[in-house]
Amino acid sequence: EKGGYRHFMLKEIYEQPRALADTIAGRALVEEGDVYLEDLDLDDAQLAGLEKIFIIACGTSWHAGLVGKFYLEKIARVPVEIDIASEFRYRDPIIPANSLTILVSQSGETADTLAALREAHGKGGKTLCICNVVDSSIARESDGIIYTHAGPEIGVASTKAFTTQLVALYLLALKLGRIRRSLSAADCQARLADLLELPRKLEETLELDAEIEELAREFVNARDFLYLGRGNLYPIALEGALKLKEISYIHAEGYPAGEMKHGPIALIDEDLPVVVLVPRNSTYDKVVSNMEEVCARGGQVIAVVSGDDEELLDKVAALISVPTVDEDLLPIITSVPMQLLAYYIAVLKGTDVDQPRNLAKSVTVE
Ligand code: F6R
């Protein structure tokens, strides 16, 4: 049932090109420059009139929501507030009439996310879930649904569910962008063409496997890890750190690269591996200078870059090179090395990768 893989987690990491293709299939209307989402339960006038979007989730799904905020604000120009379900549900949130609350949940059974959905409904808000399990509680109670077609995810650490959530949020942003006219049909066409290329690029990214397994050996004895990213890659820094903590039990923190100098830089020494997400994008120069501050203090930088970034080669301890993609798709592509690094470190540590201690696949109690 693991299809020849040693763990479900590795199998699921490798299923991502297929999972992404299935999540995109039938929804990308390339010729029209539009997106079809079958079960939104909101008509075009309601979508055009949205004044605010809330995204609510837990854990890895919350990280997907953080990227979703970037997509929706940049492409559809709707203000987005994002919160953790266990925070949102107890803070008596203000839910305006023309708002939409999006619940992101792989299982559709997470107790706090379900309670947040009920809170939004109770206040008269419209709801939409991004969910992987058909007919789950959250799917049943939401007004609209965008299913991710990741297929069953068995490993406790979420991988393919996360990257398909990112695709679903991206498709939603494109759809809203078209309806609200902040995105032209031509731009939408170009974005969809790039999106359709993504499964193949992910396939290419998986070829990093052996190299990352090797890298894991070098860093397996570290006590702590720091992950840095900016903009839409800050959530990927958080996700990289979460993957590492939950399956290898190594303490890890994700941080916005620009916040380093406000405290965490004090932690940097020769024993601290720092994963820096620094592919070519609009904040490249900023992140390079944050990275140089880490190098200057002896930190061991593992840089995730696009293509062969020779400029950085002699500055860092290790370079992980991902295929070049549009900057809005970088969160998806850079998730793969985050997953593989955590996976191989955990395997070397001999932990129970698919069933890490103290964790459950779906958290149905608060
Ligand atoms: C981490 C992980 C958890 C879940 C969280 C929410 O790898 O799997 O953080 O993301 O428990 O679960 P869902 O998405 O099922 O609501």
CSV table of N, CA, C and O in Angstrom, one decimal, residues 107-203:
chain,number,residue,atom,x,y,z
A,107,SER,N,-8.6,17.5,6.5
A,107,SER,CA,-9.5,16.4,7.0
A,107,SER,C,-10.9,16.8,7.0
A,107,SER,O,-11.8,16.0,6.8
A,108,GLY,N,-11.2,18.1,7.1
A,108,GLY,CA,-12.6,18.6,7.3
A,108,GLY,C,-13.2,18.3,8.6
A,108,GLY,O,-14.4,18.4,8.8
A,109,GLU,N,-12.3,17.8,9.5
A,109,GLU,CA,-12.9,17.4,10.9
A,109,GLU,C,-12.2,18.1,12.0
A,109,GLU,O,-12.5,17.8,13.2
A,110,THR,N,-11.3,19.0,11.8
A,110,THR,CA,-10.6,19.7,12.8
A,110,THR,C,-11.6,20.5,13.7
A,110,THR,O,-12.3,21.4,13.2
A,111,ALA,N,-11.6,20.2,15.0
A,111,ALA,CA,-12.6,20.8,15.9
A,111,ALA,C,-12.7,22.3,15.9
A,111,ALA,O,-13.7,22.9,15.8
A,112,ASP,N,-11.5,22.9,16.0
A,112,ASP,CA,-11.5,24.4,16.1
A,112,ASP,C,-11.9,25.0,14.8
A,112,ASP,O,-12.6,26.1,14.8
A,113,THR,N,-11.5,24.4,13.7
A,113,THR,CA,-11.9,25.0,12.4
A,113,THR,C,-13.4,24.8,12.2
A,113,THR,O,-14.1,25.7,11.7
A,114,LEU,N,-14.0,23.7,12.6
A,114,LEU,CA,-15.4,23.5,12.5
A,114,LEU,C,-16.1,24.5,13.4
A,114,LEU,O,-17.1,25.1,13.0
A,115,ALA,N,-15.6,24.8,14.6
A,115,ALA,CA,-16.2,25.7,15.5
A,115,ALA,C,-16.1,27.1,14.9
A,115,ALA,O,-17.1,27.9,15.0
A,116,ALA,N,-15.0,27.4,14.2
A,116,ALA,CA,-14.9,28.7,13.6
A,116,ALA,C,-15.9,28.9,12.4
A,116,ALA,O,-16.5,30.0,12.2
A,117,LEU,N,-16.1,27.8,11.7
A,117,LEU,CA,-17.2,27.9,10.6
A,117,LEU,C,-18.5,28.2,11.2
A,117,LEU,O,-19.3,29.0,10.7
A,118,ARG,N,-18.8,27.5,12.3
A,118,ARG,CA,-20.1,27.8,13.0
A,118,ARG,C,-20.2,29.2,13.5
A,118,ARG,O,-21.3,29.8,13.5
A,119,GLU,N,-19.1,29.7,14.0
A,119,GLU,CA,-19.1,31.1,14.5
A,119,GLU,C,-19.4,32.1,13.3
A,119,GLU,O,-20.2,33.0,13.5
A,120,ALA,N,-18.8,31.8,12.2
A,120,ALA,CA,-19.0,32.7,11.0
A,120,ALA,C,-20.5,32.6,10.6
A,120,ALA,O,-21.1,33.6,10.3
A,121,HIS,N,-21.0,31.4,10.5
A,121,HIS,CA,-22.4,31.2,10.1
A,121,HIS,C,-23.3,31.9,11.1
A,121,HIS,O,-24.3,32.5,10.7
A,122,GLY,N,-23.0,31.7,12.4
A,122,GLY,CA,-23.9,32.3,13.4
A,122,GLY,C,-23.9,33.8,13.3
A,122,GLY,O,-24.9,34.4,13.7
A,123,LYS,N,-22.9,34.4,12.7
A,123,LYS,CA,-22.9,35.8,12.6
A,123,LYS,C,-23.4,36.3,11.2
A,123,LYS,O,-23.2,37.4,10.7
A,124,GLY,N,-24.0,35.3,10.5
A,124,GLY,CA,-24.6,35.6,9.2
A,124,GLY,C,-23.6,35.7,8.0
A,124,GLY,O,-24.0,36.2,7.0
A,125,GLY,N,-22.4,35.2,8.2
A,125,GLY,CA,-21.4,35.3,7.1
A,125,GLY,C,-21.6,34.1,6.2
A,125,GLY,O,-22.1,33.1,6.5
A,126,LYS,N,-21.1,34.4,4.9
A,126,LYS,CA,-21.0,33.3,3.9
A,126,LYS,C,-19.7,32.5,4.2
A,126,LYS,O,-18.7,33.1,4.5
A,127,THR,N,-19.8,31.2,3.9
A,127,THR,CA,-18.6,30.4,4.1
A,127,THR,C,-18.2,29.5,2.9
A,127,THR,O,-19.1,29.2,2.1
A,128,LEU,N,-17.0,29.3,2.8
A,128,LEU,CA,-16.4,28.4,1.7
A,128,LEU,C,-15.3,27.6,2.3
A,128,LEU,O,-14.5,28.1,3.1
A,129,CYS,N,-15.3,26.3,2.1
A,129,CYS,CA,-14.2,25.5,2.6
A,129,CYS,C,-13.3,25.0,1.5
A,129,CYS,O,-13.7,24.8,0.4
A,130,ILE,N,-12.0,24.9,1.8
A,130,ILE,CA,-11.0,24.2,0.9
A,130,ILE,C,-10.7,23.0,1.6
A,130,ILE,O,-10.1,23.0,2.7
A,131,CYS,N,-11.1,21.9,1.1
A,131,CYS,CA,-11.1,20.6,1.9
A,131,CYS,C,-10.7,19.5,1.0
A,131,CYS,O,-10.9,19.4,-0.2
A,132,ASN,N,-10.1,18.4,1.7
A,132,ASN,CA,-9.6,17.3,0.9
A,132,ASN,C,-10.5,16.0,1.1
A,132,ASN,O,-10.4,15.1,0.3
A,133,VAL,N,-11.4,16.1,2.1
A,133,VAL,CA,-12.2,14.9,2.4
A,133,VAL,C,-13.6,15.1,2.0
A,133,VAL,O,-14.3,16.0,2.6
A,134,VAL,N,-14.1,14.4,1.0
A,134,VAL,CA,-15.5,14.5,0.5
A,134,VAL,C,-16.4,14.2,1.7
A,134,VAL,O,-16.3,13.2,2.4
A,135,ASP,N,-17.4,15.0,1.8
A,135,ASP,CA,-18.5,14.8,2.8
A,135,ASP,C,-18.0,14.8,4.3
A,135,ASP,O,-18.7,14.3,5.1
A,136,SER,N,-16.9,15.5,4.5
A,136,SER,CA,-16.5,15.6,5.9
A,136,SER,C,-17.4,16.7,6.6
A,136,SER,O,-18.2,17.3,5.9
A,137,SER,N,-17.2,16.8,7.9
A,137,SER,CA,-18.1,17.7,8.6
A,137,SER,C,-18.0,19.2,8.1
A,137,SER,O,-19.0,19.8,7.9
A,138,ILE,N,-16.8,19.6,7.9
A,138,ILE,CA,-16.6,21.0,7.4
A,138,ILE,C,-17.2,21.2,6.0
A,138,ILE,O,-17.8,22.2,5.7
A,139,ALA,N,-17.0,20.2,5.1
A,139,ALA,CA,-17.5,20.2,3.8
A,139,ALA,C,-19.0,20.2,3.8
A,139,ALA,O,-19.7,21.0,3.0
A,140,ARG,N,-19.6,19.5,4.7
A,140,ARG,CA,-21.1,19.4,4.8
A,140,ARG,C,-21.7,20.8,5.3
A,140,ARG,O,-22.7,21.2,4.8
A,141,GLU,N,-21.0,21.4,6.2
A,141,GLU,CA,-21.6,22.6,6.8
A,141,GLU,C,-21.3,23.9,6.1
A,141,GLU,O,-21.9,24.9,6.3
A,142,SER,N,-20.3,23.9,5.2
A,142,SER,CA,-19.9,25.1,4.5
A,142,SER,C,-20.9,25.4,3.4
A,142,SER,O,-21.5,24.5,2.8
A,143,ASP,N,-21.1,26.7,3.0
A,143,ASP,CA,-22.0,27.0,1.9
A,143,ASP,C,-21.3,26.5,0.6
A,143,ASP,O,-22.0,25.9,-0.2
A,144,GLY,N,-20.1,26.8,0.4
A,144,GLY,CA,-19.4,26.5,-0.8
A,144,GLY,C,-18.2,25.6,-0.5
A,144,GLY,O,-17.7,25.5,0.6
A,145,ILE,N,-17.7,24.9,-1.5
A,145,ILE,CA,-16.6,24.0,-1.3
A,145,ILE,C,-15.7,24.1,-2.6
A,145,ILE,O,-16.1,24.1,-3.7
A,146,ILE,N,-14.4,24.1,-2.3
A,146,ILE,CA,-13.4,23.8,-3.3
A,146,ILE,C,-12.7,22.6,-2.8
A,146,ILE,O,-11.9,22.6,-1.8
A,147,TYR,N,-12.9,21.4,-3.5
A,147,TYR,CA,-12.1,20.3,-3.1
A,147,TYR,C,-10.7,20.3,-3.6
A,147,TYR,O,-10.5,20.6,-4.8
A,148,THR,N,-9.8,19.9,-2.8
A,148,THR,CA,-8.4,19.6,-3.3
A,148,THR,C,-8.5,18.1,-3.6
A,148,THR,O,-9.1,17.3,-3.0
A,149,HIS,N,-7.9,17.8,-4.7
A,149,HIS,CA,-7.9,16.4,-5.2
A,149,HIS,C,-6.5,15.7,-4.9
A,149,HIS,O,-5.9,15.1,-5.8
A,150,ALA,N,-6.1,15.8,-3.6
A,150,ALA,CA,-4.8,15.2,-3.3
A,150,ALA,C,-4.9,13.7,-3.1
A,150,ALA,O,-3.9,13.0,-3.2
A,151,GLY,N,-6.1,13.2,-2.9
A,151,GLY,CA,-6.2,11.8,-2.6
A,151,GLY,C,-6.0,11.6,-1.1
A,151,GLY,O,-5.5,12.6,-0.4
A,152,PRO,N,-6.2,10.4,-0.6
A,152,PRO,CA,-6.1,10.2,0.9
A,152,PRO,C,-4.6,10.5,1.3
A,152,PRO,O,-3.7,10.1,0.7
A,153,GLU,N,-4.5,11.3,2.4
A,153,GLU,CA,-3.2,11.6,3.0
A,153,GLU,C,-3.1,10.8,4.3
A,153,GLU,O,-3.9,11.1,5.2
A,154,ILE,N,-2.2,9.9,4.4
A,154,ILE,CA,-2.1,9.0,5.5
A,154,ILE,C,-1.0,9.5,6.5
A,154,ILE,O,-1.2,9.4,7.7
A,155,GLY,N,0.1,9.9,6.0
A,155,GLY,CA,1.2,10.4,6.8
A,155,GLY,C,0.6,11.6,7.7
A,155,GLY,O,-0.1,12.4,7.1
A,156,VAL,N,1.0,11.6,8.9
A,156,VAL,CA,0.5,12.7,9.8
A,156,VAL,C,1.0,14.0,9.4
A,156,VAL,O,0.2,15.0,9.4
A,157,ALA,N,2.2,14.1,8.9
A,157,ALA,CA,2.7,15.4,8.4
A,157,ALA,C,2.2,15.7,7.1
A,157,ALA,O,2.3,14.9,6.1
A,158,SER,N,1.5,16.8,6.9
A,158,SER,CA,0.8,17.1,5.7
A,158,SER,C,1.8,17.5,4.6
A,158,SER,O,2.7,18.3,4.9
A,159,THR,N,1.6,17.0,3.4
A,159,THR,CA,2.5,17.4,2.3
A,159,THR,C,1.7,17.7,1.1
A,159,THR,O,1.5,18.9,0.7
A,160,LYS,N,1.1,16.7,0.4
A,160,LYS,CA,0.4,16.9,-0.8
A,160,LYS,C,-0.9,17.7,-0.6
A,160,LYS,O,-1.4,18.4,-1.4
A,161,ALA,N,-1.5,17.6,0.6
A,161,ALA,CA,-2.7,18.3,0.9
A,161,ALA,C,-2.3,19.8,0.9
A,161,ALA,O,-3.1,20.7,0.4
A,162,PHE,N,-1.1,20.1,1.5
A,162,PHE,CA,-0.7,21.5,1.6
A,162,PHE,C,-0.5,22.2,0.2
A,162,PHE,O,-1.1,23.2,-0.1
A,163,THR,N,0.2,21.5,-0.7
A,163,THR,CA,0.5,22.1,-2.0
A,163,THR,C,-0.8,22.2,-2.8
A,163,THR,O,-1.0,23.1,-3.6
A,164,THR,N,-1.7,21.2,-2.6
A,164,THR,CA,-3.0,21.3,-3.4
A,164,THR,C,-3.9,22.5,-2.8
A,164,THR,O,-4.6,23.1,-3.5
A,165,GLN,N,-3.7,22.7,-1.5
A,165,GLN,CA,-4.5,23.9,-0.9
A,165,GLN,C,-4.0,25.2,-1.6
A,165,GLN,O,-4.7,26.1,-1.9
A,166,LEU,N,-2.6,25.2,-1.8
A,166,LEU,CA,-2.1,26.4,-2.4
A,166,LEU,C,-2.7,26.6,-3.8
A,166,LEU,O,-3.0,27.7,-4.2
A,167,VAL,N,-2.8,25.5,-4.5
A,167,VAL,CA,-3.3,25.6,-5.9
A,167,VAL,C,-4.8,26.0,-5.8
A,167,VAL,O,-5.2,26.9,-6.6
A,168,ALA,N,-5.5,25.5,-4.9
A,168,ALA,CA,-7.0,25.9,-4.8
A,168,ALA,C,-7.1,27.4,-4.5
A,168,ALA,O,-7.9,28.0,-5.1
A,169,LEU,N,-6.3,27.9,-3.6
A,169,LEU,CA,-6.3,29.3,-3.2
A,169,LEU,C,-5.9,30.2,-4.4
A,169,LEU,O,-6.5,31.2,-4.7
A,170,TYR,N,-5.0,29.7,-5.2
A,170,TYR,CA,-4.5,30.4,-6.4
A,170,TYR,C,-5.6,30.5,-7.4
A,170,TYR,O,-5.9,31.5,-8.0
A,171,LEU,N,-6.3,29.3,-7.6
A,171,LEU,CA,-7.4,29.3,-8.6
A,171,LEU,C,-8.5,30.3,-8.2
A,171,LEU,O,-9.1,31.0,-9.0
A,172,LEU,N,-8.8,30.3,-6.9
A,172,LEU,CA,-9.8,31.2,-6.3
A,172,LEU,C,-9.4,32.6,-6.6
A,172,LEU,O,-10.3,33.5,-7.0
A,173,ALA,N,-8.2,32.9,-6.3
A,173,ALA,CA,-7.7,34.3,-6.5
A,173,ALA,C,-7.9,34.7,-8.0
A,173,ALA,O,-8.3,35.8,-8.3
A,174,LEU,N,-7.5,33.8,-8.9
A,174,LEU,CA,-7.7,34.1,-10.3
A,174,LEU,C,-9.2,34.3,-10.7
A,174,LEU,O,-9.5,35.3,-11.4
A,175,LYS,N,-10.0,33.5,-10.2
A,175,LYS,CA,-11.4,33.6,-10.5
A,175,LYS,C,-12.0,34.9,-10.0
A,175,LYS,O,-12.7,35.6,-10.7
A,176,LEU,N,-11.6,35.2,-8.7
A,176,LEU,CA,-12.1,36.5,-8.2
A,176,LEU,C,-11.5,37.7,-8.9
A,176,LEU,O,-12.2,38.7,-9.1
A,177,GLY,N,-10.2,37.6,-9.3
A,177,GLY,CA,-9.6,38.6,-10.0
A,177,GLY,C,-10.3,38.9,-11.3
A,177,GLY,O,-10.4,40.1,-11.7
A,178,ARG,N,-10.7,37.9,-12.0
A,178,ARG,CA,-11.5,38.1,-13.3
A,178,ARG,C,-12.8,38.8,-13.0
A,178,ARG,O,-13.1,39.7,-13.7
A,179,ILE,N,-13.5,38.3,-12.0
A,179,ILE,CA,-14.8,38.8,-11.8
A,179,ILE,C,-14.7,40.3,-11.3
A,179,ILE,O,-15.5,41.1,-11.7
A,180,ARG,N,-13.7,40.6,-10.6
A,180,ARG,CA,-13.6,42.0,-10.0
A,180,ARG,C,-12.7,42.9,-11.0
A,180,ARG,O,-12.5,44.0,-10.6
A,181,ARG,N,-12.3,42.3,-12.1
A,181,ARG,CA,-11.6,43.0,-13.2
A,181,ARG,C,-10.2,43.5,-12.7
A,181,ARG,O,-9.7,44.5,-13.3
A,182,SER,N,-9.7,43.0,-11.7
A,182,SER,CA,-8.3,43.4,-11.3
A,182,SER,C,-7.3,42.5,-12.1
A,182,SER,O,-6.1,42.8,-12.1
A,183,LEU,N,-7.8,41.5,-12.8
A,183,LEU,CA,-7.0,40.6,-13.6
A,183,LEU,C,-7.6,40.5,-15.0
A,183,LEU,O,-8.8,40.2,-15.2
A,184,SER,N,-6.8,40.8,-16.0
A,184,SER,CA,-7.3,40.8,-17.4
A,184,SER,C,-7.3,39.3,-17.9
A,184,SER,O,-6.6,38.4,-17.3
A,185,ALA,N,-8.1,39.1,-18.9
A,185,ALA,CA,-8.2,37.7,-19.5
A,185,ALA,C,-6.8,37.2,-19.9
A,185,ALA,O,-6.4,36.1,-19.7
A,186,ALA,N,-6.1,38.1,-20.5
A,186,ALA,CA,-4.7,37.8,-21.0
A,186,ALA,C,-3.8,37.4,-19.9
A,186,ALA,O,-3.1,36.4,-20.0
A,187,ASP,N,-3.8,38.2,-18.8
A,187,ASP,CA,-3.0,37.9,-17.7
A,187,ASP,C,-3.4,36.5,-17.0
A,187,ASP,O,-2.6,35.8,-16.6
A,188,CYS,N,-4.7,36.3,-17.0
A,188,CYS,CA,-5.2,35.1,-16.4
A,188,CYS,C,-4.7,33.9,-17.3
A,188,CYS,O,-4.3,32.9,-16.8
A,189,GLN,N,-4.8,34.1,-18.6
A,189,GLN,CA,-4.3,33.0,-19.5
A,189,GLN,C,-2.9,32.7,-19.2
A,189,GLN,O,-2.5,31.5,-19.2
A,190,ALA,N,-2.1,33.7,-19.1
A,190,ALA,CA,-0.6,33.5,-18.9
A,190,ALA,C,-0.4,32.8,-17.5
A,190,ALA,O,0.4,31.8,-17.4
A,191,ARG,N,-1.1,33.2,-16.5
A,191,ARG,CA,-1.0,32.5,-15.2
A,191,ARG,C,-1.4,31.1,-15.3
A,191,ARG,O,-0.8,30.2,-14.6
A,192,LEU,N,-2.5,30.8,-16.0
A,192,LEU,CA,-3.0,29.4,-16.1
A,192,LEU,C,-2.0,28.6,-16.8
A,192,LEU,O,-1.8,27.4,-16.5
A,193,ALA,N,-1.4,29.2,-17.9
A,193,ALA,CA,-0.4,28.4,-18.6
A,193,ALA,C,0.7,28.0,-17.7
A,193,ALA,O,1.2,26.9,-17.7
A,194,ASP,N,1.2,28.9,-16.9
A,194,ASP,CA,2.3,28.6,-15.9
A,194,ASP,C,1.8,27.6,-14.9
A,194,ASP,O,2.6,26.7,-14.6
A,195,LEU,N,0.6,27.7,-14.5
A,195,LEU,CA,0.1,26.8,-13.5
A,195,LEU,C,0.0,25.3,-14.1
A,195,LEU,O,0.4,24.4,-13.4
A,196,LEU,N,-0.3,25.2,-15.3
A,196,LEU,CA,-0.4,23.9,-16.0
A,196,LEU,C,1.0,23.3,-16.2
A,196,LEU,O,1.1,22.1,-16.3
A,197,GLU,N,2.0,24.1,-16.2
A,197,GLU,CA,3.4,23.6,-16.3
A,197,GLU,C,3.9,23.1,-14.9
A,197,GLU,O,4.9,22.5,-14.8
A,198,LEU,N,3.2,23.5,-13.9
A,198,LEU,CA,3.7,23.3,-12.5
A,198,LEU,C,3.9,21.8,-12.2
A,198,LEU,O,4.9,21.5,-11.6
A,199,PRO,N,3.0,20.9,-12.5
A,199,PRO,CA,3.2,19.5,-12.2
A,199,PRO,C,4.5,19.0,-12.7
A,199,PRO,O,5.3,18.3,-12.0
A,200,ARG,N,4.8,19.4,-14.0
A,200,ARG,CA,6.1,19.0,-14.6
A,200,ARG,C,7.3,19.6,-13.8
A,200,ARG,O,8.3,18.9,-13.6
A,201,LYS,N,7.2,20.8,-13.4
A,201,LYS,CA,8.3,21.4,-12.7
A,201,LYS,C,8.5,20.8,-11.3
A,201,LYS,O,9.5,20.7,-10.8
A,202,LEU,N,7.4,20.4,-10.7
A,202,LEU,CA,7.4,19.7,-9.4
A,202,LEU,C,8.1,18.3,-9.6
A,202,LEU,O,8.9,17.9,-8.7
A,203,GLU,N,7.8,17.7,-10.7
A,203,GLU,CA,8.5,16.4,-11.0
A,203,GLU,C,10.0,16.6,-11.0
A,203,GLU,O,10.8,15.9,-10.5
